[in-house]
PDB file of C-alpha atoms in Angstrom:
ATOM      1  CA  UNK A   1       0.000   0.000   0.000  1.00 41.00           C
ATOM      2  CA  UNK A   2       1.330   3.408  -0.945  1.00 39.00           C
ATOM      3  CA  UNK A   3       1.558   6.011   1.822  1.00 40.00           C
ATOM      4  CA  UNK A   4      -0.079   9.382   1.014  1.00 39.00           C
ATOM      5  CA  UNK A   5       1.744  12.604   1.784  1.00 39.00           C
ATOM      6  CA  UNK A   6      -0.295  15.548   3.032  1.00 39.00           C
ATOM      7  CA  UNK A   7      -0.701  18.180   0.330  1.00 39.00           C
ATOM      8  CA  UNK A   8       0.531  20.917   2.680  1.00 38.00           C
ATOM      9  CA  UNK A   9       4.018  19.371   2.594  1.00 37.00           C
ATOM     10  CA  UNK A  10       4.560  17.438  -0.664  1.00 41.00           C
ATOM     11  CA  UNK A  11       7.617  15.730   0.773  1.00 44.00           C
ATOM     12  CA  UNK A  12       8.751  15.075   4.338  1.00 45.00           C
ATOM     13  CA  UNK A  13      10.298  18.103   6.039  1.00 42.00           C
ATOM     14  CA  UNK A  14      13.310  18.183   8.287  1.00 46.00           C
ATOM     15  CA  UNK A  15      13.279  19.124  11.942  1.00 42.00           C
ATOM     16  CA  UNK A  16      14.963  22.447  11.038  1.00 46.00           C
ATOM     17  CA  UNK A  17      12.234  23.089   8.469  1.00 43.00           C
ATOM     18  CA  UNK A  18       9.557  22.357  11.045  1.00 39.00           C
ATOM     19  CA  UNK A  19      11.179  24.756  13.517  1.00 39.00           C
ATOM     20  CA  UNK A  20      11.235  27.483  10.858  1.00 45.00           C
ATOM     21  CA  UNK A  21       7.544  26.888  10.009  1.00 42.00           C
ATOM     22  CA  UNK A  22       6.354  26.791  13.634  1.00 40.00           C
ATOM     23  CA  UNK A  23       5.803  30.596  14.004  1.00 45.00           C
ATOM     24  CA  UNK A  24       3.747  30.643  10.795  1.00 44.00           C
ATOM     25  CA  UNK A  25       1.599  27.777  12.051  1.00 39.00           C
ATOM     26  CA  UNK A  26       1.009  29.576  15.335  1.00 42.00           C
ATOM     27  CA  UNK A  27      -0.208  32.729  13.601  1.00 45.00           C
ATOM     28  CA  UNK A  28      -2.736  30.813  11.538  1.00 42.00           C
ATOM     29  CA  UNK A  29      -4.300  29.153  14.569  1.00 42.00           C
ATOM     30  CA  UNK A  30      -7.608  30.763  15.489  1.00 48.00           C
ATOM     31  CA  UNK A  31      -7.438  32.592  18.815  1.00 49.00           C
ATOM     32  CA  UNK A  32     -10.636  33.613  20.580  1.00 58.00           C
ATOM     33  CA  UNK A  33     -11.063  37.378  20.817  1.00 63.00           C
ATOM     34  CA  UNK A  34     -11.197  38.273  24.535  1.00 70.00           C
ATOM     35  CA  UNK A  35     -13.486  41.232  23.797  1.00 79.00           C
ATOM     36  CA  UNK A  36     -15.710  40.442  20.799  1.00 83.00           C
ATOM     37  CA  UNK A  37     -17.336  43.370  18.992  1.00 89.00           C
ATOM     38  CA  UNK A  38     -20.615  43.825  17.180  1.00 92.00           C
ATOM     39  CA  UNK A  39     -22.582  46.771  15.887  1.00 95.00           C
ATOM     40  CA  UNK A  40     -25.609  47.948  17.855  1.00 96.00           C
ATOM     41  CA  UNK A  41     -28.030  50.852  17.571  1.00 97.00           C
ATOM     42  CA  UNK A  42     -28.380  53.315  20.456  1.00 98.00           C
ATOM     43  CA  UNK A  43     -31.983  53.617  21.629  1.00 98.00           C
ATOM     44  CA  UNK A  44     -31.514  55.914  24.637  1.00 97.00           C
ATOM     45  CA  UNK A  45     -29.125  56.884  27.421  1.00 98.00           C
ATOM     46  CA  UNK A  46     -30.538  55.812  30.793  1.00 96.00           C
ATOM     47  CA  UNK A  47     -27.939  57.508  32.997  1.00 96.00           C
ATOM     48  CA  UNK A  48     -24.251  58.395  33.041  1.00 96.00           C
ATOM     49  CA  UNK A  49     -23.136  54.776  32.734  1.00 95.00           C
ATOM     50  CA  UNK A  50     -26.034  52.875  31.148  1.00 96.00           C
ATOM     51  CA  UNK A  51     -27.287  52.879  27.571  1.00 97.00           C
ATOM     52  CA  UNK A  52     -30.229  51.037  26.046  1.00 97.00           C
ATOM     53  CA  UNK A  53     -29.277  49.537  22.684  1.00 97.00           C
ATOM     54  CA  UNK A  54     -30.893  47.388  20.027  1.00 96.00           C
ATOM     55  CA  UNK A  55     -28.934  44.146  20.116  1.00 90.00           C
ATOM     56  CA  UNK A  56     -30.143  41.665  17.499  1.00 90.00           C
ATOM     57  CA  UNK A  57     -33.679  43.029  17.583  1.00 93.00           C
ATOM     58  CA  UNK A  58     -33.948  43.261  21.373  1.00 92.00           C
ATOM     59  CA  UNK A  59     -33.593  46.257  23.666  1.00 95.00           C
ATOM     60  CA  UNK A  60     -30.677  45.527  26.005  1.00 93.00           C
ATOM     61  CA  UNK A  61     -29.277  47.610  28.841  1.00 94.00           C
ATOM     62  CA  UNK A  62     -25.527  48.073  28.454  1.00 95.00           C
ATOM     63  CA  UNK A  63     -23.502  49.183  31.452  1.00 93.00           C
ATOM     64  CA  UNK A  64     -20.366  50.984  30.317  1.00 95.00           C
ATOM     65  CA  UNK A  65     -17.400  48.917  31.425  1.00 93.00           C
ATOM     66  CA  UNK A  66     -14.767  50.142  33.837  1.00 93.00           C
ATOM     67  CA  UNK A  67     -16.468  53.385  34.869  1.00 95.00           C
ATOM     68  CA  UNK A  68     -18.875  54.394  37.628  1.00 95.00           C
ATOM     69  CA  UNK A  69     -21.110  57.414  37.234  1.00 97.00           C
ATOM     70  CA  UNK A  70     -22.352  59.354  40.244  1.00 97.00           C
ATOM     71  CA  UNK A  71     -25.600  57.953  41.668  1.00 96.00           C
ATOM     72  CA  UNK A  72     -28.900  59.722  40.960  1.00 94.00           C
ATOM     73  CA  UNK A  73     -28.794  61.014  44.563  1.00 93.00           C
ATOM     74  CA  UNK A  74     -25.466  62.754  43.876  1.00 95.00           C
ATOM     75  CA  UNK A  75     -26.837  65.940  42.366  1.00 94.00           C
ATOM     76  CA  UNK A  76     -25.831  67.744  40.167  1.00 96.00           C
ATOM     77  CA  UNK A  77     -23.053  65.303  39.219  1.00 97.00           C
ATOM     78  CA  UNK A  78     -25.330  62.463  38.074  1.00 97.00           C
ATOM     79  CA  UNK A  79     -27.305  64.779  35.773  1.00 97.00           C
ATOM     80  CA  UNK A  80     -24.096  66.202  34.311  1.00 97.00           C
ATOM     81  CA  UNK A  81     -22.690  62.737  33.523  1.00 98.00           C
ATOM     82  CA  UNK A  82     -25.987  61.712  31.907  1.00 98.00           C
ATOM     83  CA  UNK A  83     -26.169  64.901  29.832  1.00 98.00           C
ATOM     84  CA  UNK A  84     -22.582  64.471  28.647  1.00 97.00           C
ATOM     85  CA  UNK A  85     -23.186  60.849  27.633  1.00 97.00           C
ATOM     86  CA  UNK A  86     -26.394  61.854  25.807  1.00 97.00           C
ATOM     87  CA  UNK A  87     -24.456  64.442  23.800  1.00 96.00           C
ATOM     88  CA  UNK A  88     -22.056  61.763  22.582  1.00 94.00           C
ATOM     89  CA  UNK A  89     -24.645  59.034  21.907  1.00 96.00           C
ATOM     90  CA  UNK A  90     -27.655  60.207  19.933  1.00 94.00           C
ATOM     91  CA  UNK A  91     -30.600  57.799  19.539  1.00 97.00           C
ATOM     92  CA  UNK A  92     -30.232  55.955  16.245  1.00 97.00           C
ATOM     93  CA  UNK A  93     -26.423  56.064  16.309  1.00 95.00           C
ATOM     94  CA  UNK A  94     -24.707  52.878  15.172  1.00 97.00           C
ATOM     95  CA  UNK A  95     -21.844  52.056  17.553  1.00 97.00           C
ATOM     96  CA  UNK A  96     -19.518  49.119  18.179  1.00 97.00           C
ATOM     97  CA  UNK A  97     -20.193  47.199  21.369  1.00 96.00           C
ATOM     98  CA  UNK A  98     -17.067  45.548  22.809  1.00 94.00           C
ATOM     99  CA  UNK A  99     -18.226  42.887  25.256  1.00 91.00           C
ATOM    100  CA  UNK A 100     -16.423  42.769  28.613  1.00 89.00           C
ATOM    101  CA  UNK A 101     -18.730  40.895  31.024  1.00 85.00           C
ATOM    102  CA  UNK A 102     -22.245  40.634  32.467  1.00 85.00           C
ATOM    103  CA  UNK A 103     -23.142  42.103  35.815  1.00 83.00           C
ATOM    104  CA  UNK A 104     -25.315  40.847  38.666  1.00 81.00           C
ATOM    105  CA  UNK A 105     -28.226  42.904  37.305  1.00 80.00           C
ATOM    106  CA  UNK A 106     -28.182  40.979  34.006  1.00 82.00           C
ATOM    107  CA  UNK A 107     -26.780  43.879  32.018  1.00 86.00           C
ATOM    108  CA  UNK A 108     -24.227  43.502  29.293  1.00 91.00           C
ATOM    109  CA  UNK A 109     -21.012  45.194  30.443  1.00 92.00           C
ATOM    110  CA  UNK A 110     -19.194  46.653  27.460  1.00 93.00           C
ATOM    111  CA  UNK A 111     -17.206  49.475  25.965  1.00 94.00           C
ATOM    112  CA  UNK A 112     -19.039  51.451  23.311  1.00 97.00           C
ATOM    113  CA  UNK A 113     -17.032  52.823  20.420  1.00 96.00           C
ATOM    114  CA  UNK A 114     -18.546  55.638  18.353  1.00 96.00           C
ATOM    115  CA  UNK A 115     -16.754  56.645  15.144  1.00 94.00           C
ATOM    116  CA  UNK A 116     -13.618  54.852  16.349  1.00 94.00           C
ATOM    117  CA  UNK A 117     -13.548  56.623  19.733  1.00 95.00           C
ATOM    118  CA  UNK A 118     -14.210  55.116  23.161  1.00 96.00           C
ATOM    119  CA  UNK A 119     -17.374  56.762  24.516  1.00 97.00           C
ATOM    120  CA  UNK A 120     -16.193  56.585  28.148  1.00 97.00           C
ATOM    121  CA  UNK A 121     -12.815  58.270  27.614  1.00 97.00           C
ATOM    122  CA  UNK A 122     -14.127  61.873  27.418  1.00 97.00           C
ATOM    123  CA  UNK A 123     -16.378  61.252  30.435  1.00 97.00           C
ATOM    124  CA  UNK A 124     -13.278  60.348  32.438  1.00 97.00           C
ATOM    125  CA  UNK A 125     -11.106  63.132  31.013  1.00 97.00           C
ATOM    126  CA  UNK A 126     -13.706  65.756  31.915  1.00 97.00           C
ATOM    127  CA  UNK A 127     -14.367  64.407  35.396  1.00 97.00           C
ATOM    128  CA  UNK A 128     -17.939  63.276  34.764  1.00 98.00           C
ATOM    129  CA  UNK A 129     -17.365  59.696  36.032  1.00 97.00           C
ATOM    130  CA  UNK A 130     -14.933  57.588  38.052  1.00 96.00           C
ATOM    131  CA  UNK A 131     -12.634  54.882  36.712  1.00 95.00           C
ATOM    132  CA  UNK A 132     -13.953  51.660  38.253  1.00 91.00           C
ATOM    133  CA  UNK A 133     -12.295  48.261  38.035  1.00 82.00           C
ATOM    134  CA  UNK A 134     -15.183  46.376  39.575  1.00 73.00           C
ATOM    135  CA  UNK A 135     -14.910  43.784  36.805  1.00 61.00           C
ATOM    136  CA  UNK A 136     -11.603  42.216  37.808  1.00 56.00           C
ATOM    137  CA  UNK A 137      -9.262  41.675  34.919  1.00 59.00           C
ATOM    138  CA  UNK A 138     -11.574  43.298  32.407  1.00 74.00           C
ATOM    139  CA  UNK A 139     -10.075  46.801  32.543  1.00 85.00           C
ATOM    140  CA  UNK A 140      -6.332  46.166  32.508  1.00 84.00           C
ATOM    141  CA  UNK A 141      -5.972  47.075  28.833  1.00 87.00           C
ATOM    142  CA  UNK A 142      -7.591  50.508  29.190  1.00 91.00           C
ATOM    143  CA  UNK A 143      -6.057  53.897  30.108  1.00 93.00           C
ATOM    144  CA  UNK A 144      -8.994  54.898  32.282  1.00 95.00           C
ATOM    145  CA  UNK A 145      -6.917  55.482  35.445  1.00 94.00           C
ATOM    146  CA  UNK A 146      -4.684  57.872  33.515  1.00 95.00           C
ATOM    147  CA  UNK A 147      -7.700  59.748  32.093  1.00 97.00           C
ATOM    148  CA  UNK A 148      -9.187  60.052  35.591  1.00 95.00           C
ATOM    149  CA  UNK A 149      -5.863  61.265  36.983  1.00 96.00           C
ATOM    150  CA  UNK A 150      -5.733  64.030  34.371  1.00 96.00           C
ATOM    151  CA  UNK A 151      -9.217  65.251  35.370  1.00 97.00           C
ATOM    152  CA  UNK A 152      -8.324  64.985  39.055  1.00 95.00           C
ATOM    153  CA  UNK A 153      -5.154  67.078  38.589  1.00 96.00           C
ATOM    154  CA  UNK A 154      -7.111  69.717  36.645  1.00 96.00           C
ATOM    155  CA  UNK A 155      -9.927  69.615  39.268  1.00 96.00           C
ATOM    156  CA  UNK A 156     -12.590  69.000  36.633  1.00 97.00           C
ATOM    157  CA  UNK A 157     -16.157  67.852  37.301  1.00 97.00           C
ATOM    158  CA  UNK A 158     -16.429  65.511  40.265  1.00 97.00           C
ATOM    159  CA  UNK A 159     -12.840  66.442  41.130  1.00 97.00           C
ATOM    160  CA  UNK A 160     -13.697  70.146  41.566  1.00 96.00           C
ATOM    161  CA  UNK A 161     -14.741  69.196  45.102  1.00 93.00           C
ATOM    162  CA  UNK A 162     -11.615  68.690  47.275  1.00 89.00           C
ATOM    163  CA  UNK A 163     -10.841  64.944  47.156  1.00 87.00           C
ATOM    164  CA  UNK A 164     -13.705  64.363  44.743  1.00 88.00           C
ATOM    165  CA  UNK A 165     -17.290  63.551  45.607  1.00 93.00           C
ATOM    166  CA  UNK A 166     -18.130  60.448  47.633  1.00 93.00           C
ATOM    167  CA  UNK A 167     -17.453  57.302  45.687  1.00 93.00           C
ATOM    168  CA  UNK A 168     -20.707  55.744  44.447  1.00 92.00           C
ATOM    169  CA  UNK A 169     -19.556  52.201  45.287  1.00 89.00           C
ATOM    170  CA  UNK A 170     -19.005  53.245  48.921  1.00 90.00           C
ATOM    171  CA  UNK A 171     -22.492  54.791  49.057  1.00 92.00           C
ATOM    172  CA  UNK A 172     -24.041  51.620  47.596  1.00 88.00           C
ATOM    173  CA  UNK A 173     -22.239  49.442  50.125  1.00 88.00           C
ATOM    174  CA  UNK A 174     -23.154  51.738  53.039  1.00 90.00           C
ATOM    175  CA  UNK A 175     -26.825  51.665  51.993  1.00 90.00           C
ATOM    176  CA  UNK A 176     -26.922  47.872  52.276  1.00 86.00           C
ATOM    177  CA  UNK A 177     -27.874  47.632  48.620  1.00 76.00           C
ATOM    178  CA  UNK A 178     -30.775  50.078  48.858  1.00 83.00           C
ATOM    179  CA  UNK A 179     -29.061  52.363  46.343  1.00 81.00           C
ATOM    180  CA  UNK A 180     -28.650  50.937  42.845  1.00 75.00           C
ATOM    181  CA  UNK A 181     -25.778  51.695  40.476  1.00 70.00           C
TER     182      UNK A 181
END
């Protein structure tokens, strides 16, 4: 019986040849994207960190990843963050949703990218929201801490109050869960 050679290599290859081909084989192997993207349509902005989008024909609440907006009780800061997010995300806008996680409230946790720009970045740079790494390991690739630091140094928005306003996550914890993010 005649032995068939694979068509990829018409004749046997040497060990040295295999070593030289190894990097090429590695680059052709499919690697799962840690943060898959898909296009969605903005329906409305619910608050400074949550957007309702049309995701495959369903309205889905998307919590912006790696930020925390002031709570509704933190006036006027919550209204300012919401207004700023509404200016950047008009209803009907098509944006890229970059999936990061799901939260305990069933929301999709994601970055939204509008015209190639991260929607959360200007919120952080202008002191409208806090950088928040409540989704462990899901924010390490983002410059959000640096953006927040710039706003803090310039005393913008929530940082115009000495030390910044109370952190929303501390208020939620102190309320025993009565306050919602």
